[in-house]
Short mmCIF file of C-alpha atoms and ligand atoms in Angstrom, two decimals:
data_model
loop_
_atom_site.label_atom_id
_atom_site.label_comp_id
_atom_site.label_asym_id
_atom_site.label_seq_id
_atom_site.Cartn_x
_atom_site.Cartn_y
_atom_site.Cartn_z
CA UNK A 572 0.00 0.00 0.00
CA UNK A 573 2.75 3.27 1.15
CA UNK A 574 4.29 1.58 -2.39
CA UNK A 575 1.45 2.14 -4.20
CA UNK A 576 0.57 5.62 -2.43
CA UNK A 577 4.14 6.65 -3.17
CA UNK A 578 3.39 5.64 -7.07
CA UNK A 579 0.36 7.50 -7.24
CA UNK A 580 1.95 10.79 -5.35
CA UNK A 581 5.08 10.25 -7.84
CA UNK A 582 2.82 10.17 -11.19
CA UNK A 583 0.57 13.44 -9.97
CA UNK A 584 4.20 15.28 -9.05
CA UNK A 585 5.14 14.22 -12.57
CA UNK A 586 2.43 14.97 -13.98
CA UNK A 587 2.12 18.41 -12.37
CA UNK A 588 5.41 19.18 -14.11
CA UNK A 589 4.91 18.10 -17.53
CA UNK A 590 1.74 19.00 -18.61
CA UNK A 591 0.53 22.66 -18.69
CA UNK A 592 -2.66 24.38 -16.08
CA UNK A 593 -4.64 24.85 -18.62
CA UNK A 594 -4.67 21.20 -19.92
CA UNK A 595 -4.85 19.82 -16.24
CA UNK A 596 -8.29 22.26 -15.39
CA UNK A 597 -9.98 20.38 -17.76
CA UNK A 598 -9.00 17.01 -16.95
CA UNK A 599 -9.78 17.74 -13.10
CA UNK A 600 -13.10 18.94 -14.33
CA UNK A 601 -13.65 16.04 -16.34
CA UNK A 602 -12.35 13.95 -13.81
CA UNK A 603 -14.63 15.61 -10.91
CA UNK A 604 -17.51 14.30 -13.31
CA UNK A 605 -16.93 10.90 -13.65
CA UNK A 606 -19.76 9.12 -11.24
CA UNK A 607 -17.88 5.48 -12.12
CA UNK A 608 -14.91 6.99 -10.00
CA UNK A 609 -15.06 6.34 -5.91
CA UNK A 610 -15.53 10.04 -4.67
CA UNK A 611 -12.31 9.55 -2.84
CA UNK A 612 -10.68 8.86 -6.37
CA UNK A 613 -12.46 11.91 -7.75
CA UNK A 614 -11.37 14.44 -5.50
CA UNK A 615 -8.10 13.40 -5.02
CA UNK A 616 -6.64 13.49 -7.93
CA UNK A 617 -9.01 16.20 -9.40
CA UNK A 618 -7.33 18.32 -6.75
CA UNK A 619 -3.50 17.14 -6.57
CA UNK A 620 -3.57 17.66 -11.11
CA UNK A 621 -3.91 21.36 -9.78
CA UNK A 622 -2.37 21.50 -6.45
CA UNK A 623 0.24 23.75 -7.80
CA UNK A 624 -2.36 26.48 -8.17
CA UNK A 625 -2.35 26.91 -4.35
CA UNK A 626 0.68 27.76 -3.96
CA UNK A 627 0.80 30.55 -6.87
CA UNK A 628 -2.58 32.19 -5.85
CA UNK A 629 -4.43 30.19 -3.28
CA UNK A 630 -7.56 32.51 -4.04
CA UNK A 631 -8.00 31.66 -7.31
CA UNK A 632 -6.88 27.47 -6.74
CA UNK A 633 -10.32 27.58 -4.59
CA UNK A 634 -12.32 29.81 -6.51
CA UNK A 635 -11.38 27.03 -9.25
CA UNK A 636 -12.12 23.99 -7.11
CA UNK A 637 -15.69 25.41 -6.18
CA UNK A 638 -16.76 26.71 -9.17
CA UNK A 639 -16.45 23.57 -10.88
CA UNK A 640 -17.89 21.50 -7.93
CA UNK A 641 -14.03 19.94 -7.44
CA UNK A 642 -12.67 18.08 -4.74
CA UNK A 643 -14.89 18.55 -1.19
CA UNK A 644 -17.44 20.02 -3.06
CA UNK A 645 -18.19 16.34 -4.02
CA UNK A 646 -20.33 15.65 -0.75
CA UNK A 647 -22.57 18.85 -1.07
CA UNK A 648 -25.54 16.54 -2.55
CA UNK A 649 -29.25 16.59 -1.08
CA UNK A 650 -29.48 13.21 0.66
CA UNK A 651 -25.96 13.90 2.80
CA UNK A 652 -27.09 17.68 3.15
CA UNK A 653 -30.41 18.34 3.74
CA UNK A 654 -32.34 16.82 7.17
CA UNK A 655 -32.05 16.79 10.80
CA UNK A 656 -29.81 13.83 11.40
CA UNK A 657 -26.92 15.20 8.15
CA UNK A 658 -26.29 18.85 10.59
CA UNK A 659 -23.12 19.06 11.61
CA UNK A 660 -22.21 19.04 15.61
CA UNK A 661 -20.17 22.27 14.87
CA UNK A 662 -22.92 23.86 12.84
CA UNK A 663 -25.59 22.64 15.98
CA UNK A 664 -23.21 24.06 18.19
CA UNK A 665 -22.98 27.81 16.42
CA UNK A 666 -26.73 28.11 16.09
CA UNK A 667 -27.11 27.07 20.09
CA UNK A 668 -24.31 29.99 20.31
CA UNK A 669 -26.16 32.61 17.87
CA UNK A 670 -29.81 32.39 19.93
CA UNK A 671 -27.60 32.57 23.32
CA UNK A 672 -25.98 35.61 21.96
CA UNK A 673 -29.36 36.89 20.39
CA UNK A 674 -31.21 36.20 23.65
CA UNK A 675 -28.74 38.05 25.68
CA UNK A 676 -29.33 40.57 23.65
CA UNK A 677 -33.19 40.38 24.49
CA UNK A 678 -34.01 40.12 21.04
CA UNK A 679 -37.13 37.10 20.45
CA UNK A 680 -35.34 35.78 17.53
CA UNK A 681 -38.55 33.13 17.10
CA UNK A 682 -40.65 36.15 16.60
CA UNK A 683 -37.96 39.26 15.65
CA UNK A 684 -35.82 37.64 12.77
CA UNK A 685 -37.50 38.34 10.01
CA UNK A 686 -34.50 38.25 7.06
CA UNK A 687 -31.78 36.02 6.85
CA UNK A 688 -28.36 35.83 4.05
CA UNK A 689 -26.64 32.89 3.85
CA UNK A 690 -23.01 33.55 2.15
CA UNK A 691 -21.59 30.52 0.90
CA UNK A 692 -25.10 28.67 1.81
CA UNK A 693 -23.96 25.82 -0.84
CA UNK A 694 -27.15 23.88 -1.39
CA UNK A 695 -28.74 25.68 1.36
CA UNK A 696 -28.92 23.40 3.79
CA UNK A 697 -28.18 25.53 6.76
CA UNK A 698 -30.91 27.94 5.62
CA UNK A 699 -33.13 25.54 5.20
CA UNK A 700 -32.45 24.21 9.12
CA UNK A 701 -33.23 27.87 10.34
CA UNK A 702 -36.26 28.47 8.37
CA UNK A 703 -37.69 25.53 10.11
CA UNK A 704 -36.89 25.24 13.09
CA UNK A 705 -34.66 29.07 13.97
CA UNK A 706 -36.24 31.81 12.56
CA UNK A 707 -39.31 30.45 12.16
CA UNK A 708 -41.17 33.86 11.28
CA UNK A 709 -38.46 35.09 8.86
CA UNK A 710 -39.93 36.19 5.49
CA UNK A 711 -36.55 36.79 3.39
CA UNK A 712 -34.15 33.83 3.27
CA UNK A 713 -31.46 34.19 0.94
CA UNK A 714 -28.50 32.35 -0.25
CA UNK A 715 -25.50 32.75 -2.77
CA UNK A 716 -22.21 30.16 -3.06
CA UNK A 717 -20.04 30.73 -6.39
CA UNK A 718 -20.91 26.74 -6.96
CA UNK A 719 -23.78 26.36 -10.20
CA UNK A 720 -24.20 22.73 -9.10
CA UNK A 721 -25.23 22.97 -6.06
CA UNK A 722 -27.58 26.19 -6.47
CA UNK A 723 -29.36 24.47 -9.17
CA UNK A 724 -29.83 20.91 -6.93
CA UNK A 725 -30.26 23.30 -3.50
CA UNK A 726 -32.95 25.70 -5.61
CA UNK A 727 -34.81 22.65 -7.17
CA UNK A 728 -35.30 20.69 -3.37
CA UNK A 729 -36.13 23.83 -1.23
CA UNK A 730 -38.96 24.92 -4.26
CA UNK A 731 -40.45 21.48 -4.55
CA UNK A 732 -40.39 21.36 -0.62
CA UNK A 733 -42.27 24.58 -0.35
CA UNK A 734 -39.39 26.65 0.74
CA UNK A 735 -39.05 30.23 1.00
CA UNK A 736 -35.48 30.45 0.35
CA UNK A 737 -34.03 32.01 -2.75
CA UNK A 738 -30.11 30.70 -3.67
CA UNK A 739 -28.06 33.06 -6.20
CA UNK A 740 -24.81 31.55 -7.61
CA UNK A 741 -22.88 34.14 -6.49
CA UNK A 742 -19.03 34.70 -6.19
CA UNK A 743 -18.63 36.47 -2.62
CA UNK A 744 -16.04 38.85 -3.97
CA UNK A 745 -18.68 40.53 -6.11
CA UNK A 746 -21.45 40.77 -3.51
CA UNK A 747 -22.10 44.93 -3.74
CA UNK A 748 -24.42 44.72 -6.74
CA UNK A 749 -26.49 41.67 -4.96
CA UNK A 750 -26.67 43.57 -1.55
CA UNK A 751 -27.11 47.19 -3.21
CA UNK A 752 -29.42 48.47 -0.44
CA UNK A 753 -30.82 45.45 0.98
CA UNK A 754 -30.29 44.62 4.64
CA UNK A 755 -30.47 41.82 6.37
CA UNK A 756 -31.54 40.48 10.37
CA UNK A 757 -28.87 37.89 10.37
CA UNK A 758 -26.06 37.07 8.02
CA UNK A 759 -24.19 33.88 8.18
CA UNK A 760 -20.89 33.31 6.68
CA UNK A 761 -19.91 29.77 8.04
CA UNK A 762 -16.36 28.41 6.91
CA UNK A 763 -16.34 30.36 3.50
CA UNK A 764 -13.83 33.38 4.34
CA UNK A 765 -11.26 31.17 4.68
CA UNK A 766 -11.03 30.65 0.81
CA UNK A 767 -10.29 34.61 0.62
CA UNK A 768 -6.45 36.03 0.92
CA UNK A 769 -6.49 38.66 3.84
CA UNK A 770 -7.09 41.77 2.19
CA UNK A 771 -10.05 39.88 0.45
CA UNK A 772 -11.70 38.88 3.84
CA UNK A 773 -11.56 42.08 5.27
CA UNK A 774 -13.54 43.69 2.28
CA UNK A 775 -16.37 41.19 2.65
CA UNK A 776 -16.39 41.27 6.50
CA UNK A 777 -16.60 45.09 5.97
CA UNK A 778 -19.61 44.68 2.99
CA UNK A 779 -21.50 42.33 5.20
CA UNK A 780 -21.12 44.22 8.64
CA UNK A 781 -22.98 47.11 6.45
CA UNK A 782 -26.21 45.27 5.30
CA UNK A 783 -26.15 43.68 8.98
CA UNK A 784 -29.07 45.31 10.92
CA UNK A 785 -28.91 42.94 14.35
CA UNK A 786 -26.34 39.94 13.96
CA UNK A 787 -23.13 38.46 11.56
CA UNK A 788 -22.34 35.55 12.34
CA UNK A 789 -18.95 34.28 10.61
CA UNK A 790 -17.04 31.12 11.31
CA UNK A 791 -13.01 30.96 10.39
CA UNK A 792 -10.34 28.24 10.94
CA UNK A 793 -8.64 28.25 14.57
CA UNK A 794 -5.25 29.09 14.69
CA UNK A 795 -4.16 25.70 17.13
CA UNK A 796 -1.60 27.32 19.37
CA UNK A 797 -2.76 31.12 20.08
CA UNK A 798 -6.34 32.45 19.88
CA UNK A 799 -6.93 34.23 16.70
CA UNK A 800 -7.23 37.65 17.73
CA UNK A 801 -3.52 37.47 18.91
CA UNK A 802 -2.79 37.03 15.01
CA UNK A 803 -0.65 40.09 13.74
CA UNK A 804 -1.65 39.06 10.06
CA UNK A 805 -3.49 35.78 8.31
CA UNK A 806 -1.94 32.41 7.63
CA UNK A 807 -2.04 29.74 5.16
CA UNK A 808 -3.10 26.17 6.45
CA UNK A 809 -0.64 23.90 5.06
CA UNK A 810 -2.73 21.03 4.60
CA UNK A 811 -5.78 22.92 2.23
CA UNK A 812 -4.01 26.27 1.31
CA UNK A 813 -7.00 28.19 3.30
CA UNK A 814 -6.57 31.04 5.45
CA UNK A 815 -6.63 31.34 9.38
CA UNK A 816 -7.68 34.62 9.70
CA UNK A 817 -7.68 37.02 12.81
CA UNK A 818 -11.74 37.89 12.50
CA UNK A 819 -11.79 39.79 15.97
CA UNK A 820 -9.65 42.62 14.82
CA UNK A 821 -11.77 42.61 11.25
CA UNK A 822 -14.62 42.95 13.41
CA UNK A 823 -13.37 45.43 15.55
CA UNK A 824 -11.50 47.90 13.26
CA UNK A 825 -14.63 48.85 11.09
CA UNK A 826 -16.46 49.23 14.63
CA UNK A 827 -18.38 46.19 15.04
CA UNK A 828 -19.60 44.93 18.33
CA UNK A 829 -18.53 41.06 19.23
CA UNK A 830 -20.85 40.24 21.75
CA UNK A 831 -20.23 36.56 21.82
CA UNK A 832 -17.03 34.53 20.59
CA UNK A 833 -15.61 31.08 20.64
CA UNK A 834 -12.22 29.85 19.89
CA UNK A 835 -11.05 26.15 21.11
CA UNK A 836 -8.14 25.74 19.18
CA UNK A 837 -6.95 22.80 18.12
CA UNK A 838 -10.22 20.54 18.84
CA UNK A 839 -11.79 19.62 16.06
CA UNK A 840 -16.28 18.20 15.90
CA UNK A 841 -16.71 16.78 12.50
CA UNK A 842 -13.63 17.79 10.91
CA UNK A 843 -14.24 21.27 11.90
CA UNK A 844 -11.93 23.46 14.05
CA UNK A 845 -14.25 26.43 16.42
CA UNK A 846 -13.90 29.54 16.26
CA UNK A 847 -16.64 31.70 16.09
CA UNK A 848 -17.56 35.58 16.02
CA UNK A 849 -20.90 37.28 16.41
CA UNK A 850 -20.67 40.71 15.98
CA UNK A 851 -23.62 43.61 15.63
CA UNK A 852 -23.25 46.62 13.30
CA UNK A 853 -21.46 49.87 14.74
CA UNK A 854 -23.99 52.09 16.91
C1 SAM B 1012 -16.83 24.53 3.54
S1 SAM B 1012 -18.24 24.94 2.60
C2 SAM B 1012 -19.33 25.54 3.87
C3 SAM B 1012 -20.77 25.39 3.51
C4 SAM B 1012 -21.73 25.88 4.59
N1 SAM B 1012 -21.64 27.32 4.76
C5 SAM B 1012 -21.50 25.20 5.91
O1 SAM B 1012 -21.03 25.84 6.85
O2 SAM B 1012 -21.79 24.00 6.02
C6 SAM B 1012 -17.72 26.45 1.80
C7 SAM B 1012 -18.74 27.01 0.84
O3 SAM B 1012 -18.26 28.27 0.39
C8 SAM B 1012 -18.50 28.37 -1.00
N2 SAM B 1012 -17.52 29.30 -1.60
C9 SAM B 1012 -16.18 29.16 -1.72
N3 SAM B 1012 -15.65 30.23 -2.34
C10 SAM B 1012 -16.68 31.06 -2.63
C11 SAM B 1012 -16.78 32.33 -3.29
N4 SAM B 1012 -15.70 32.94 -3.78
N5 SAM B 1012 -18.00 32.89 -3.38
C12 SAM B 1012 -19.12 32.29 -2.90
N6 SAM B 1012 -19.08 31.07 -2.30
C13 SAM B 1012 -17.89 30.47 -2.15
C14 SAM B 1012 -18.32 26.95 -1.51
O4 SAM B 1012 -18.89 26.75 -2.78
C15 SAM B 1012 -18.97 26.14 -0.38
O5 SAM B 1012 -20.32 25.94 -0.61
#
């Protein structure tokens, strides 16, 4: 087996070097489509033909892997997605945080929420879990992810399921024409700035805490040793090429409010590392 692995790991290297981007794009998008594959087969070597792009412009390498539905974008489908029993503990355990926070804040989010945005909402899953059972009285539920596939499947579910939400395939760098003068109860940006380069993040932290009106809620990677918002600048995981950004001090220098936080370092529920900041819109 480490022989074979070391074949395989050879051939991509190889491969990698002799044949040009544009030629491996298209095979990792042709590979990402090939249903006979295991999805373990798919996304790894979808991903490792253009691994190289992460190092040259990580924004871009995920922009590229999400677009075309590449790599972990394989298990955004319905039936692992949508339902009760398919949330994830860490997503459970930032909604129990958001209605502590909005509680404390003696806001009746059962009755008060009435608009929700969803940025990076994928199929709209996590929307779909707040309409129902969150903000039960909300009127406005939108979504936007920059991946076509899984708009289109999210879109066709939630309408034949009677839902209210609307999803918009969306690239979260271009958000200003979308939001023009909307605004928005609650937004929720979980684990989706961490495919944006520093500079990046702080522009959509900044265009979201503007069409906030009560809560943003906005998940990041932990940084495992020190809590975040000791961070002097943003890092690069090594393992995925995201970013571990300090979110406190994005928060904080355009003015916003954290009134509840959570960083736990270097534990992990369902793959996911915690660190979470709610923050309300300057006064
Ligand atoms: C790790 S998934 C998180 C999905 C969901 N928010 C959750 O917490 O379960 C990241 C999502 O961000 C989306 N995404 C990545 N880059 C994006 C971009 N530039 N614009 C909009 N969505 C993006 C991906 O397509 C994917 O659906």
């Amino acid at each position: 087996m480490p022989l074979r692995n070391n074949i395989a790991r050879s051939s991509k290297k190889l491969i990698r070097k002799v044949v040009p981007l544009v030629v491996r794009k298209s095979l990792a998008k042709f590979i990402s489509r090939q249903s006979w594959l295991s999805g373990d087969h798919r996304a790894g070597w979808s991903m490792e033909l253009v691994r190289d792009m992460a190092d040259k412009d990580a924004n871009e390498y995920h922009k590229f892997l999400w677009s075309n539905h590449i790599g972990y974008a394989d298990t955004y489908e319905i039936s692992q997605r949508f339902g009760e029993e398919n949330i994830n503990e860490s997503r459970k355990l930032l909604f129990s945080d958001m209605t502590t926070a909005l509680t404390e804040l003696k806001i009746n989010y059962k009755n008060e929420i009435k608009s929700v945005l969803d940025v990076g909402s994928s199929l709209g899953y996590l929307l779909k879990h707040l309409e129902d059972n969150v903000f039960v009285c909300a009127k406005k539920l939108d979504g936007i992810d920059i991946d076509a596939q899984a708009i289109e499947k999210g879109a066709s579910y939630l309408q034949a399921n009677g839902s209210k939400i609307q999803l918009t395939c969306l690239d979260m760098e271009n958000l200003t024409k979308f939001l023009s003068d909307k605004m928005y109860d609650i937004i929720l940006c979980a684990g989706t700035v961490i495919y944006l380069e520093e500079e990046k993040a702080e522009e959509l932290v900044k265009n979201l805490l503007q069409h906030t009106a009560t809560m943003l809620v906005i998940t990041g990677i932990a940084s495992p040793e020190n809590d975040n918002s000791e961070l002097d600048q943003s890092k690069v995981r090594a393992r995925d090429g995201s970013y571990i950004h300090n979110l406190d001090r994005m928060v904080n220098q355009l003015g916003g409010n954290i009134v509840f936080r959570r960083w736990q370092g270097k534990e992990m529920i369902d793959g996911n590392t915690l660190y979470f900041v709610f923050a309300t819109p300057p006064h």
